[in-house]
Short mmCIF file of N, CA and C in Angstrom, two decimals:
data_model
loop_
_atom_site.label_atom_id
_atom_site.label_comp_id
_atom_site.label_asym_id
_atom_site.label_seq_id
_atom_site.Cartn_x
_atom_site.Cartn_y
_atom_site.Cartn_z
N UNK A 13 0.64 -1.20 -0.11
CA UNK A 13 0.07 -0.16 -0.13
C UNK A 13 0.66 1.30 -0.19
N UNK A 14 2.19 1.21 -0.28
CA UNK A 14 3.16 2.23 -0.10
C UNK A 14 2.96 3.35 -1.33
N UNK A 15 2.44 2.52 -2.52
CA UNK A 15 2.27 3.21 -3.59
C UNK A 15 0.71 3.26 -4.13
N UNK A 16 0.40 4.32 -5.08
CA UNK A 16 -1.14 4.13 -5.39
C UNK A 16 -1.29 2.95 -6.27
N UNK A 17 -0.56 2.13 -6.78
CA UNK A 17 -0.76 0.87 -7.45
C UNK A 17 -0.96 -0.06 -6.30
N UNK A 18 -0.19 -0.03 -5.23
CA UNK A 18 -0.45 -0.97 -4.20
C UNK A 18 -1.53 -0.59 -3.09
N UNK A 19 -2.23 0.79 -3.35
CA UNK A 19 -3.29 0.89 -2.79
C UNK A 19 -4.56 0.16 -3.62
N UNK A 20 -4.46 0.56 -4.95
CA UNK A 20 -5.52 -0.14 -5.76
C UNK A 20 -5.52 -1.62 -5.70
N UNK A 21 -4.40 -2.26 -5.55
CA UNK A 21 -4.20 -3.66 -5.61
C UNK A 21 -4.75 -4.26 -4.36
N UNK A 22 -4.34 -3.49 -3.26
CA UNK A 22 -4.91 -3.95 -1.66
C UNK A 22 -6.71 -3.90 -1.96
N UNK A 23 -7.02 -2.90 -2.33
CA UNK A 23 -8.50 -2.80 -2.55
C UNK A 23 -9.10 -3.97 -3.38
N UNK A 24 -8.47 -4.16 -4.48
CA UNK A 24 -9.07 -5.46 -5.11
C UNK A 24 -8.76 -6.58 -4.51
N UNK A 25 -7.70 -6.84 -3.60
CA UNK A 25 -7.56 -7.92 -2.94
C UNK A 25 -8.53 -8.15 -1.86
N UNK A 26 -8.99 -7.13 -0.95
CA UNK A 26 -9.85 -6.92 -0.10
C UNK A 26 -11.38 -7.16 -0.80
N UNK A 27 -11.49 -6.59 -1.81
CA UNK A 27 -12.82 -6.91 -2.51
C UNK A 27 -13.04 -8.44 -2.86
N UNK A 28 -12.01 -8.93 -2.99
CA UNK A 28 -12.27 -10.49 -3.43
C UNK A 28 -12.32 -11.28 -1.93
N UNK A 29 -11.34 -11.02 -1.45
CA UNK A 29 -11.06 -11.81 0.04
C UNK A 29 -12.51 -11.40 0.96
N UNK A 30 -13.08 -10.26 1.06
CA UNK A 30 -14.06 -10.03 2.22
C UNK A 30 -15.51 -9.84 1.27
N UNK A 31 -15.60 -9.91 -0.03
CA UNK A 31 -16.72 -9.68 -0.73
C UNK A 31 -17.05 -10.86 -1.46
N UNK A 32 -16.44 -11.35 -2.39
CA UNK A 32 -16.70 -12.12 -3.51
C UNK A 32 -16.45 -13.63 -2.68
N UNK A 33 -15.18 -13.85 -2.21
CA UNK A 33 -15.17 -15.29 -1.59
C UNK A 33 -16.47 -15.59 -0.46
N UNK A 34 -16.71 -14.70 0.41
CA UNK A 34 -17.67 -15.24 1.40
C UNK A 34 -19.04 -15.34 0.57
N UNK A 35 -19.42 -14.46 -0.43
CA UNK A 35 -20.65 -14.31 -1.05
C UNK A 35 -20.68 -15.72 -1.79
N UNK A 36 -19.73 -16.35 -2.40
CA UNK A 36 -19.74 -17.60 -3.19
C UNK A 36 -19.71 -18.79 -2.17
N UNK A 37 -19.07 -18.53 -1.04
CA UNK A 37 -19.13 -19.60 -0.15
C UNK A 37 -20.69 -19.62 0.38
N UNK A 38 -21.44 -18.52 0.62
CA UNK A 38 -22.81 -18.57 1.04
C UNK A 38 -23.70 -19.11 -0.01
N UNK A 39 -23.48 -18.81 -1.12
CA UNK A 39 -24.15 -19.24 -2.21
C UNK A 39 -24.14 -20.61 -2.49
N UNK A 40 -22.98 -21.26 -2.47
CA UNK A 40 -22.84 -22.67 -2.84
C UNK A 40 -23.30 -23.55 -1.46
N UNK A 41 -23.24 -23.12 -0.18
CA UNK A 41 -23.61 -23.62 0.70
C UNK A 41 -25.20 -23.55 1.08
N UNK A 42 -25.71 -22.33 0.96
CA UNK A 42 -27.22 -22.32 1.43
C UNK A 42 -28.08 -21.73 0.13
N UNK A 43 -27.48 -20.93 -0.56
CA UNK A 43 -28.62 -20.22 -1.55
C UNK A 43 -28.71 -20.89 -2.96
N UNK A 44 -27.89 -21.62 -3.40
CA UNK A 44 -28.20 -22.18 -4.76
C UNK A 44 -29.52 -22.55 -5.21
N UNK A 45 -30.32 -23.23 -4.27
CA UNK A 45 -31.54 -23.68 -4.73
C UNK A 45 -32.71 -22.67 -4.39
N UNK A 46 -32.45 -21.61 -3.84
CA UNK A 46 -33.44 -20.62 -3.58
C UNK A 46 -33.69 -19.57 -4.89
N UNK A 47 -34.62 -19.05 -4.87
CA UNK A 47 -34.83 -18.09 -6.19
C UNK A 47 -33.95 -16.70 -6.26
N UNK A 48 -33.74 -16.37 -4.91
CA UNK A 48 -33.25 -15.09 -4.88
C UNK A 48 -31.85 -15.10 -4.27
N UNK A 49 -31.14 -16.31 -4.19
CA UNK A 49 -29.86 -16.39 -3.85
C UNK A 49 -28.76 -15.60 -4.39
N UNK A 50 -29.00 -15.83 -5.72
CA UNK A 50 -27.93 -15.21 -6.41
C UNK A 50 -27.93 -13.51 -6.26
N UNK A 51 -29.24 -12.89 -5.97
CA UNK A 51 -29.54 -11.61 -5.89
C UNK A 51 -28.92 -11.19 -4.33
N UNK A 52 -28.92 -11.95 -3.36
CA UNK A 52 -28.63 -11.64 -2.17
C UNK A 52 -27.04 -11.59 -2.13
N UNK A 53 -26.55 -12.66 -3.02
CA UNK A 53 -24.96 -12.64 -2.96
C UNK A 53 -24.35 -11.46 -3.78
N UNK A 54 -25.10 -10.97 -4.67
CA UNK A 54 -24.75 -9.84 -5.77
C UNK A 54 -24.91 -8.68 -4.89
N UNK A 55 -25.91 -8.48 -3.97
CA UNK A 55 -26.13 -7.25 -3.07
C UNK A 55 -24.93 -7.26 -2.01
N UNK A 56 -24.63 -8.39 -1.61
CA UNK A 56 -23.61 -8.36 -0.56
C UNK A 56 -22.23 -8.20 -1.42
N UNK A 57 -21.72 -8.67 -2.33
CA UNK A 57 -20.55 -8.28 -3.05
C UNK A 57 -20.56 -6.79 -3.34
N UNK A 58 -21.70 -6.24 -3.79
CA UNK A 58 -21.64 -4.82 -4.35
C UNK A 58 -21.36 -4.05 -3.04
N UNK A 59 -22.03 -4.29 -1.99
CA UNK A 59 -21.98 -3.54 -0.48
C UNK A 59 -20.80 -3.68 -0.05
N UNK A 60 -20.04 -4.85 -0.30
CA UNK A 60 -18.62 -4.86 0.20
C UNK A 60 -17.68 -4.11 -0.68
N UNK A 61 -17.73 -3.94 -2.00
CA UNK A 61 -16.97 -3.24 -2.72
C UNK A 61 -17.11 -1.76 -2.50
N UNK A 62 -18.29 -1.20 -2.41
CA UNK A 62 -18.90 0.16 -2.10
C UNK A 62 -18.01 0.60 -0.76
N UNK A 63 -18.26 -0.39 0.19
CA UNK A 63 -17.66 -0.06 1.52
C UNK A 63 -16.39 0.10 1.48
N UNK A 64 -15.51 -0.69 0.53
CA UNK A 64 -14.11 -0.53 0.58
C UNK A 64 -13.80 0.79 -0.06
N UNK A 65 -14.43 1.07 -1.11
CA UNK A 65 -14.27 2.43 -1.85
C UNK A 65 -14.59 3.63 -0.91
N UNK A 66 -15.56 3.69 -0.06
CA UNK A 66 -15.85 4.73 0.82
C UNK A 66 -14.77 4.72 1.79
N UNK A 67 -14.34 3.73 2.42
CA UNK A 67 -13.40 3.57 3.33
C UNK A 67 -12.08 4.29 2.57
N UNK A 68 -11.83 3.90 1.53
CA UNK A 68 -10.57 4.56 0.90
C UNK A 68 -10.71 5.89 0.77
N UNK A 69 -11.94 6.49 0.59
CA UNK A 69 -12.19 8.01 0.56
C UNK A 69 -12.11 8.75 1.75
N UNK A 70 -12.89 8.02 2.59
CA UNK A 70 -13.25 8.80 4.15
C UNK A 70 -12.08 8.76 5.26
N UNK A 71 -11.50 7.23 5.30
CA UNK A 71 -10.85 7.10 6.37
C UNK A 71 -9.58 6.44 6.18
N UNK A 72 -9.03 6.38 5.04
CA UNK A 72 -7.67 5.46 4.69
C UNK A 72 -6.88 6.52 4.92
N UNK A 73 -5.64 6.05 5.86
CA UNK A 73 -4.51 7.13 6.29
C UNK A 73 -4.78 7.90 7.33
N UNK A 74 -6.03 7.71 7.93
CA UNK A 74 -6.15 8.78 9.16
C UNK A 74 -6.28 8.07 10.49
N UNK A 75 -5.86 8.37 11.51
CA UNK A 75 -6.15 7.59 12.79
C UNK A 75 -7.72 7.46 12.93
N UNK A 76 -8.10 6.20 13.43
CA UNK A 76 -9.42 5.77 13.48
C UNK A 76 -9.66 5.41 14.96
N UNK A 77 -10.85 6.21 15.26
CA UNK A 77 -11.45 5.89 16.70
C UNK A 77 -12.34 4.94 16.51
N UNK A 78 -13.18 5.18 15.45
CA UNK A 78 -14.25 4.03 14.99
C UNK A 78 -14.29 3.74 13.48
N UNK A 79 -14.84 2.85 13.02
CA UNK A 79 -15.13 2.84 11.73
C UNK A 79 -16.47 3.26 11.26
N UNK A 80 -16.86 3.61 10.19
CA UNK A 80 -18.22 4.31 9.88
C UNK A 80 -18.72 3.27 9.02
N UNK A 81 -19.70 2.56 9.54
CA UNK A 81 -20.20 1.40 8.88
C UNK A 81 -19.43 -0.07 9.15
N UNK A 82 -19.97 -1.02 9.19
CA UNK A 82 -19.32 -2.33 9.50
C UNK A 82 -18.23 -2.50 8.45
N UNK A 83 -16.99 -2.85 9.20
CA UNK A 83 -15.94 -3.07 8.41
C UNK A 83 -15.98 -4.39 7.26
N UNK A 84 -15.69 -4.33 5.97
CA UNK A 84 -16.03 -5.46 5.25
C UNK A 84 -15.27 -6.87 5.66
N UNK A 85 -13.99 -6.72 6.24
CA UNK A 85 -13.33 -7.67 6.99
C UNK A 85 -14.30 -8.43 7.98
N UNK A 86 -14.99 -7.63 8.85
CA UNK A 86 -15.92 -8.33 9.73
C UNK A 86 -16.90 -8.91 9.14
N UNK A 87 -17.75 -8.59 8.15
CA UNK A 87 -18.76 -9.13 7.24
C UNK A 87 -18.26 -10.36 6.71
N UNK A 88 -16.96 -10.20 6.11
CA UNK A 88 -16.49 -11.17 5.58
C UNK A 88 -16.31 -12.85 6.35
N UNK A 89 -15.62 -12.06 7.53
CA UNK A 89 -15.47 -13.37 8.46
C UNK A 89 -16.63 -13.76 9.07
N UNK A 90 -17.68 -12.99 9.21
CA UNK A 90 -18.96 -13.51 9.59
C UNK A 90 -19.54 -14.59 9.06
N UNK A 91 -19.57 -14.24 7.55
CA UNK A 91 -19.98 -15.37 6.46
C UNK A 91 -19.09 -16.48 6.56
N UNK A 92 -17.94 -16.29 6.61
CA UNK A 92 -16.78 -17.30 6.30
C UNK A 92 -16.70 -18.43 7.52
N UNK A 93 -17.00 -17.99 8.66
CA UNK A 93 -16.84 -18.52 9.64
C UNK A 93 -18.16 -19.46 10.06
N UNK A 94 -19.40 -19.08 9.49
CA UNK A 94 -20.47 -19.83 10.02
C UNK A 94 -20.46 -21.34 9.40
N UNK A 95 -19.70 -21.70 8.27
CA UNK A 95 -19.91 -22.94 8.23
C UNK A 95 -18.91 -23.88 9.03
N UNK A 96 -17.75 -23.54 9.47
CA UNK A 96 -17.25 -24.23 10.68
C UNK A 96 -17.88 -24.40 12.10
N UNK A 97 -18.58 -23.23 12.09
CA UNK A 97 -19.61 -23.13 13.46
C UNK A 97 -20.81 -24.12 13.26
N UNK A 98 -21.25 -24.30 11.91
CA UNK A 98 -22.27 -25.31 11.55
C UNK A 98 -22.11 -26.38 11.78
N UNK A 99 -20.80 -27.04 11.76
CA UNK A 99 -20.33 -28.36 11.99
C UNK A 99 -19.95 -28.72 13.66
N UNK A 100 -20.16 -27.85 14.34
CA UNK A 100 -19.90 -28.13 15.88
C UNK A 100 -20.96 -28.86 16.40
N UNK A 101 -20.92 -29.74 17.50
CA UNK A 101 -21.75 -30.47 18.06
C UNK A 101 -22.84 -29.56 18.60
N UNK A 102 -22.46 -28.26 19.21
CA UNK A 102 -23.40 -27.32 19.77
C UNK A 102 -24.36 -27.14 18.72
N UNK A 103 -24.08 -26.83 17.50
CA UNK A 103 -24.87 -26.26 16.48
C UNK A 103 -25.78 -27.50 16.02
N UNK A 104 -25.15 -28.52 15.85
CA UNK A 104 -26.08 -29.61 15.56
C UNK A 104 -27.11 -30.08 16.41
N UNK A 105 -26.79 -30.05 17.48
CA UNK A 105 -27.72 -30.39 18.67
C UNK A 105 -28.69 -29.37 18.81
N UNK A 106 -28.58 -28.21 18.82
CA UNK A 106 -29.55 -27.03 18.94
C UNK A 106 -30.03 -26.37 17.84
N UNK A 107 -29.27 -26.13 16.91
CA UNK A 107 -29.73 -24.92 15.97
C UNK A 107 -30.04 -25.70 14.58
N UNK A 108 -29.49 -26.92 14.40
CA UNK A 108 -29.38 -27.47 12.87
C UNK A 108 -31.00 -27.55 12.07
N UNK A 109 -31.96 -27.49 12.99
CA UNK A 109 -33.26 -27.50 12.51
C UNK A 109 -33.77 -26.28 12.02
N UNK A 110 -33.08 -25.11 12.07
CA UNK A 110 -33.62 -23.66 11.80
C UNK A 110 -33.71 -23.74 10.15
N UNK A 111 -34.41 -22.74 9.49
CA UNK A 111 -34.33 -22.63 8.18
C UNK A 111 -33.25 -21.92 7.74
N UNK A 112 -31.80 -22.32 7.93
CA UNK A 112 -30.78 -21.74 7.47
C UNK A 112 -30.62 -20.99 6.06
N UNK A 113 -31.13 -21.56 5.19
CA UNK A 113 -31.00 -20.72 3.96
C UNK A 113 -31.66 -19.56 4.00
N UNK A 114 -32.84 -19.25 4.41
CA UNK A 114 -33.49 -18.10 4.58
C UNK A 114 -32.86 -17.04 5.41
N UNK A 115 -32.40 -17.64 6.80
CA UNK A 115 -31.64 -16.84 7.69
C UNK A 115 -30.64 -16.31 7.09
N UNK A 116 -29.71 -17.04 6.34
CA UNK A 116 -28.18 -16.49 5.77
C UNK A 116 -28.55 -15.45 4.79
N UNK A 117 -29.68 -15.76 3.99
CA UNK A 117 -30.21 -14.62 3.04
C UNK A 117 -30.28 -13.38 3.49
N UNK A 118 -31.16 -13.51 4.80
CA UNK A 118 -31.40 -12.10 5.41
C UNK A 118 -30.14 -11.69 6.30
N UNK A 119 -29.20 -12.46 6.77
CA UNK A 119 -27.92 -11.89 7.19
C UNK A 119 -27.27 -11.37 6.16
N UNK A 120 -27.13 -11.77 5.18
CA UNK A 120 -26.49 -11.18 3.95
C UNK A 120 -27.05 -10.06 3.48
N UNK A 121 -28.05 -9.87 3.59
CA UNK A 121 -28.84 -8.34 3.38
C UNK A 121 -28.33 -7.55 4.48
N UNK A 122 -28.72 -8.05 5.79
CA UNK A 122 -28.45 -7.13 6.96
C UNK A 122 -26.79 -6.87 6.88
N UNK A 123 -25.94 -7.87 6.87
CA UNK A 123 -24.50 -7.04 6.55
C UNK A 123 -24.18 -6.16 5.39
N UNK A 124 -25.11 -6.48 4.42
CA UNK A 124 -24.97 -5.36 3.18
C UNK A 124 -25.07 -4.02 4.05
N UNK A 125 -26.50 -4.12 4.51
CA UNK A 125 -26.94 -2.52 4.87
C UNK A 125 -26.00 -2.21 5.89
N UNK A 126 -25.49 -2.83 6.86
CA UNK A 126 -24.39 -2.33 7.86
C UNK A 126 -23.20 -1.88 7.40
N UNK A 127 -22.68 -2.52 6.16
CA UNK A 127 -21.47 -1.91 5.65
C UNK A 127 -21.63 -0.55 4.98
N UNK A 128 -22.85 -0.39 4.58
CA UNK A 128 -23.26 0.80 3.85
C UNK A 128 -23.82 1.98 4.90
N UNK A 129 -23.91 1.53 5.95
CA UNK A 129 -24.50 2.49 6.95
C UNK A 129 -23.40 3.31 7.68
N UNK A 130 -23.82 4.15 8.49
CA UNK A 130 -22.91 4.96 9.22
C UNK A 130 -22.79 4.46 10.75
N UNK A 131 -23.34 3.22 11.17
CA UNK A 131 -23.25 2.94 12.39
C UNK A 131 -21.61 2.58 12.64
N UNK A 132 -21.48 3.27 13.87
CA UNK A 132 -20.06 3.21 14.27
C UNK A 132 -19.55 1.96 14.91
N UNK A 133 -18.44 1.44 14.43
CA UNK A 133 -17.89 0.33 15.03
C UNK A 133 -16.89 0.46 15.72
N UNK A 134 -16.44 -0.11 16.84
CA UNK A 134 -15.03 0.43 17.54
C UNK A 134 -13.91 -0.43 16.54
N UNK A 135 -12.52 0.36 16.73
CA UNK A 135 -11.47 -0.28 16.25
C UNK A 135 -10.67 -1.47 17.29
N UNK A 136 -9.86 -2.18 16.85
CA UNK A 136 -9.31 -2.95 17.70
C UNK A 136 -8.96 -2.31 18.88
N UNK A 137 -9.15 -2.45 20.25
CA UNK A 137 -8.52 -1.60 21.38
C UNK A 137 -7.17 -1.97 21.51
N UNK A 138 -6.71 -0.81 21.94
CA UNK A 138 -5.17 -0.66 22.25
C UNK A 138 -4.93 -0.99 23.81
N UNK A 139 -4.11 -1.68 24.12
CA UNK A 139 -4.02 -1.88 25.56
C UNK A 139 -2.60 -1.54 26.14
N UNK A 140 -2.45 -1.47 27.37
CA UNK A 140 -1.07 -0.93 27.98
C UNK A 140 -1.29 -1.67 29.36
N UNK A 141 -0.06 -1.34 30.08
CA UNK A 141 -0.27 -2.26 31.73
C UNK A 141 -0.12 -0.97 32.67
N UNK A 142 -0.16 0.22 32.23
CA UNK A 142 -0.25 1.30 32.93
C UNK A 142 -1.59 1.76 33.57
N UNK A 143 -2.74 1.36 32.93
CA UNK A 143 -4.02 1.50 33.49
C UNK A 143 -4.68 0.25 33.71
N UNK A 144 -5.63 0.55 34.66
CA UNK A 144 -6.63 -0.68 34.92
C UNK A 144 -7.32 -1.40 33.72
N UNK A 145 -7.97 -0.33 32.91
CA UNK A 145 -8.60 -0.38 31.85
C UNK A 145 -7.69 -1.09 30.71
N UNK A 146 -6.40 -0.78 30.57
CA UNK A 146 -5.61 -1.22 29.83
C UNK A 146 -5.31 -2.74 29.98
N UNK A 147 -5.05 -2.99 31.39
CA UNK A 147 -4.77 -4.30 31.82
C UNK A 147 -5.99 -5.18 31.40
N UNK A 148 -7.10 -4.93 31.75
CA UNK A 148 -8.31 -5.74 31.50
C UNK A 148 -8.58 -5.82 29.89
N UNK A 149 -8.27 -4.89 29.30
CA UNK A 149 -8.31 -4.96 27.57
C UNK A 149 -7.39 -6.02 27.40
N UNK A 150 -6.05 -5.98 27.90
CA UNK A 150 -5.22 -6.80 27.46
C UNK A 150 -5.27 -8.33 27.83
N UNK A 151 -6.07 -8.38 29.18
CA UNK A 151 -6.36 -9.86 29.61
C UNK A 151 -7.46 -10.69 28.45
N UNK A 152 -8.33 -9.67 28.15
CA UNK A 152 -9.48 -10.08 27.39
C UNK A 152 -8.95 -10.35 25.81
N UNK A 153 -7.97 -9.59 25.37
CA UNK A 153 -7.51 -9.84 24.07
C UNK A 153 -6.58 -11.23 24.08
N UNK A 154 -5.79 -11.53 25.41
CA UNK A 154 -5.29 -12.61 25.28
C UNK A 154 -6.11 -13.87 25.63
N UNK A 155 -7.15 -13.89 26.14
CA UNK A 155 -8.18 -15.04 26.17
C UNK A 155 -8.67 -15.18 25.11
N UNK A 156 -9.09 -14.03 24.09
CA UNK A 156 -9.86 -14.41 23.00
C UNK A 156 -8.74 -14.80 21.88
N UNK A 157 -7.28 -14.57 21.92
CA UNK A 157 -6.16 -15.22 21.35
C UNK A 157 -6.32 -16.72 21.36
N UNK A 158 -6.24 -16.83 22.73
CA UNK A 158 -6.01 -18.36 23.09
C UNK A 158 -7.43 -19.37 22.60
N UNK A 159 -8.38 -18.62 22.77
CA UNK A 159 -9.78 -19.31 22.47
C UNK A 159 -9.58 -19.38 21.04
N UNK A 160 -9.24 -18.44 19.95
CA UNK A 160 -9.13 -18.59 18.61
C UNK A 160 -8.18 -19.55 18.33
N UNK A 161 -7.05 -19.82 19.16
CA UNK A 161 -6.32 -20.89 18.52
C UNK A 161 -6.56 -22.23 18.95
N UNK A 162 -7.38 -22.39 20.12
CA UNK A 162 -7.69 -23.75 20.82
C UNK A 162 -9.17 -24.09 20.12
N UNK A 163 -10.11 -23.09 20.04
CA UNK A 163 -11.34 -23.76 19.52
C UNK A 163 -11.78 -22.77 18.69
N UNK A 164 -11.33 -22.75 17.26
CA UNK A 164 -11.68 -21.57 16.55
C UNK A 164 -13.10 -21.80 15.90
N UNK A 165 -13.37 -23.14 15.76
CA UNK A 165 -14.46 -23.40 15.18
C UNK A 165 -15.91 -23.00 15.93
N UNK A 166 -15.61 -22.76 17.26
CA UNK A 166 -16.55 -22.47 18.17
C UNK A 166 -16.46 -21.01 18.65
N UNK A 167 -15.50 -20.44 18.37
CA UNK A 167 -14.78 -18.96 18.91
C UNK A 167 -15.28 -17.93 17.74
N UNK A 168 -14.90 -17.92 16.66
CA UNK A 168 -15.05 -17.09 15.53
C UNK A 168 -16.21 -16.59 15.35
N UNK A 169 -17.27 -17.41 14.86
CA UNK A 169 -18.70 -16.89 14.69
C UNK A 169 -19.33 -16.48 15.53
N UNK A 170 -19.38 -16.81 16.82
CA UNK A 170 -19.97 -16.10 18.01
C UNK A 170 -19.40 -14.79 18.20
N UNK A 171 -18.05 -14.63 18.36
CA UNK A 171 -17.27 -13.40 18.62
C UNK A 171 -17.85 -12.50 17.63
N UNK A 172 -17.63 -12.67 16.32
CA UNK A 172 -17.95 -11.39 15.16
C UNK A 172 -19.30 -11.28 15.23
N UNK A 173 -20.27 -12.17 15.78
CA UNK A 173 -21.67 -11.72 15.84
C UNK A 173 -21.86 -11.04 17.00
N UNK A 174 -21.06 -11.08 18.01
CA UNK A 174 -21.37 -10.11 19.12
C UNK A 174 -20.80 -8.82 18.71
N UNK A 175 -19.64 -8.71 18.14
CA UNK A 175 -19.12 -7.44 17.63
C UNK A 175 -20.25 -6.69 16.63
N UNK A 176 -20.71 -7.32 15.74
CA UNK A 176 -21.77 -6.66 15.04
C UNK A 176 -23.00 -6.53 15.98
N UNK A 177 -23.44 -7.18 16.63
CA UNK A 177 -24.42 -6.73 17.35
C UNK A 177 -24.24 -5.68 18.43
N UNK A 178 -22.73 -5.73 18.90
CA UNK A 178 -22.64 -4.58 19.62
C UNK A 178 -23.05 -2.93 18.98
N UNK A 179 -22.38 -3.06 17.82
CA UNK A 179 -22.64 -1.77 16.77
C UNK A 179 -23.99 -1.31 16.73
N UNK A 180 -25.00 -2.51 16.33
CA UNK A 180 -26.17 -2.23 16.16
C UNK A 180 -27.02 -1.67 17.36
N UNK A 181 -26.76 -2.38 18.53
CA UNK A 181 -27.49 -2.00 19.72
C UNK A 181 -26.73 -0.53 20.33
N UNK A 182 -25.69 -0.49 20.19
CA UNK A 182 -25.18 1.02 20.76
C UNK A 182 -25.52 1.95 19.67
N UNK A 183 -26.07 1.81 18.41
CA UNK A 183 -26.33 2.81 17.65
C UNK A 183 -28.11 3.12 17.89
N UNK A 184 -28.71 1.91 18.21
CA UNK A 184 -30.23 2.22 18.68
C UNK A 184 -30.11 2.87 19.92
N UNK A 185 -29.42 2.62 20.88
CA UNK A 185 -29.71 3.20 22.14
C UNK A 185 -28.94 4.91 21.94
N UNK A 186 -28.13 4.80 21.17
CA UNK A 186 -27.61 6.45 21.03
C UNK A 186 -28.69 7.20 20.23
N UNK A 187 -29.21 6.63 19.35
CA UNK A 187 -30.44 7.06 18.62
C UNK A 187 -31.58 7.44 19.46
N UNK A 188 -31.97 6.54 20.41
CA UNK A 188 -33.01 7.00 21.25
C UNK A 188 -32.57 8.10 22.19
N UNK A 189 -31.44 8.00 22.69
CA UNK A 189 -30.76 9.04 23.79
C UNK A 189 -31.05 10.33 23.10
N UNK A 190 -30.50 10.54 21.70
CA UNK A 190 -30.66 11.92 21.12
C UNK A 190 -32.00 12.33 20.68
N UNK A 191 -33.03 11.27 20.83
CA UNK A 191 -34.27 11.87 20.45
C UNK A 191 -34.87 12.40 21.83
N UNK A 192 -34.45 12.02 22.93
CA UNK A 192 -35.00 12.45 24.05
C UNK A 192 -35.00 14.02 24.25
N UNK A 193 -36.05 14.59 24.18
CA UNK A 193 -36.11 16.10 24.63
C UNK A 193 -35.50 16.53 25.78
N UNK A 194 -34.72 17.56 25.72
CA UNK A 194 -34.22 18.01 27.03
C UNK A 194 -35.21 18.36 27.96
N UNK A 195 -36.49 18.71 27.67
CA UNK A 195 -37.27 19.29 28.69
C UNK A 195 -38.66 18.68 28.45
N UNK A 196 -39.62 18.53 29.09
CA UNK A 196 -40.81 17.97 28.99
C UNK A 196 -41.49 19.05 28.17
N UNK A 197 -42.18 18.79 26.99
CA UNK A 197 -42.83 19.32 25.92
C UNK A 197 -44.29 19.73 26.53
N UNK A 198 -44.92 18.96 27.40
CA UNK A 198 -46.16 19.33 28.19
C UNK A 198 -46.21 20.40 28.75
N UNK A 199 -45.11 20.95 29.39
CA UNK A 199 -44.92 22.06 30.49
C UNK A 199 -44.44 23.22 29.68
N UNK A 200 -45.30 24.36 30.27
CA UNK A 200 -45.06 25.52 29.40
C UNK A 200 -44.01 26.28 30.39
N UNK A 201 -42.74 26.67 29.88
CA UNK A 201 -41.58 26.96 30.78
C UNK A 201 -41.65 28.52 30.81
N UNK A 202 -42.48 29.04 29.99
CA UNK A 202 -42.20 30.44 29.77
C UNK A 202 -43.11 31.20 30.87
N UNK A 203 -44.10 30.44 31.38
CA UNK A 203 -44.70 31.08 32.45
C UNK A 203 -45.47 32.17 31.94
N UNK A 204 -46.53 32.65 32.84
CA UNK A 204 -47.50 33.61 32.63
C UNK A 204 -46.76 34.93 33.14
N UNK A 205 -47.03 36.05 32.13
CA UNK A 205 -46.57 37.36 32.39
C UNK A 205 -47.72 38.17 33.26
N UNK A 206 -47.23 38.79 34.37
CA UNK A 206 -48.35 39.44 35.17
C UNK A 206 -48.32 41.01 34.47
#
């Protein structure tokens, strides 16, 4: 990414890795037999490409406190890690009977909308051993790394689902908080002039 050519190549590789590849995985696993599977796949791939282009225009090269919209790697990881998660004993015991082709089509559309939204998603937290919060963050990241290495099929899909849900829930809560009026609209604060 040190040159203009490298930046463009990096974007192309990201579009294939986080857009085309997860879209085709979902299509071949769940959406081939449905009528609208190819449409969901196209919408997802197009949203991933637009998300990458928007990132390059708005945020690339700047220090980031949060991502505007769901990062395309997060969406791609959510789709790519679903299949290994679906092969676990937990999934087979409790979730296998759900209508997964329809659910995954809806998930792809939802992820597409989140990538194009302005919902804020946090960046990977920084940790240090100088503050209590930094120590807690470091311990949580170490635990996540151990879980990712020891039980990847159980860890990745639920973890990325929590990350995606966190951004949505936070956006809803902040949206409701911003709409709360500062004063009671039913009370006349100007009062009667004598």
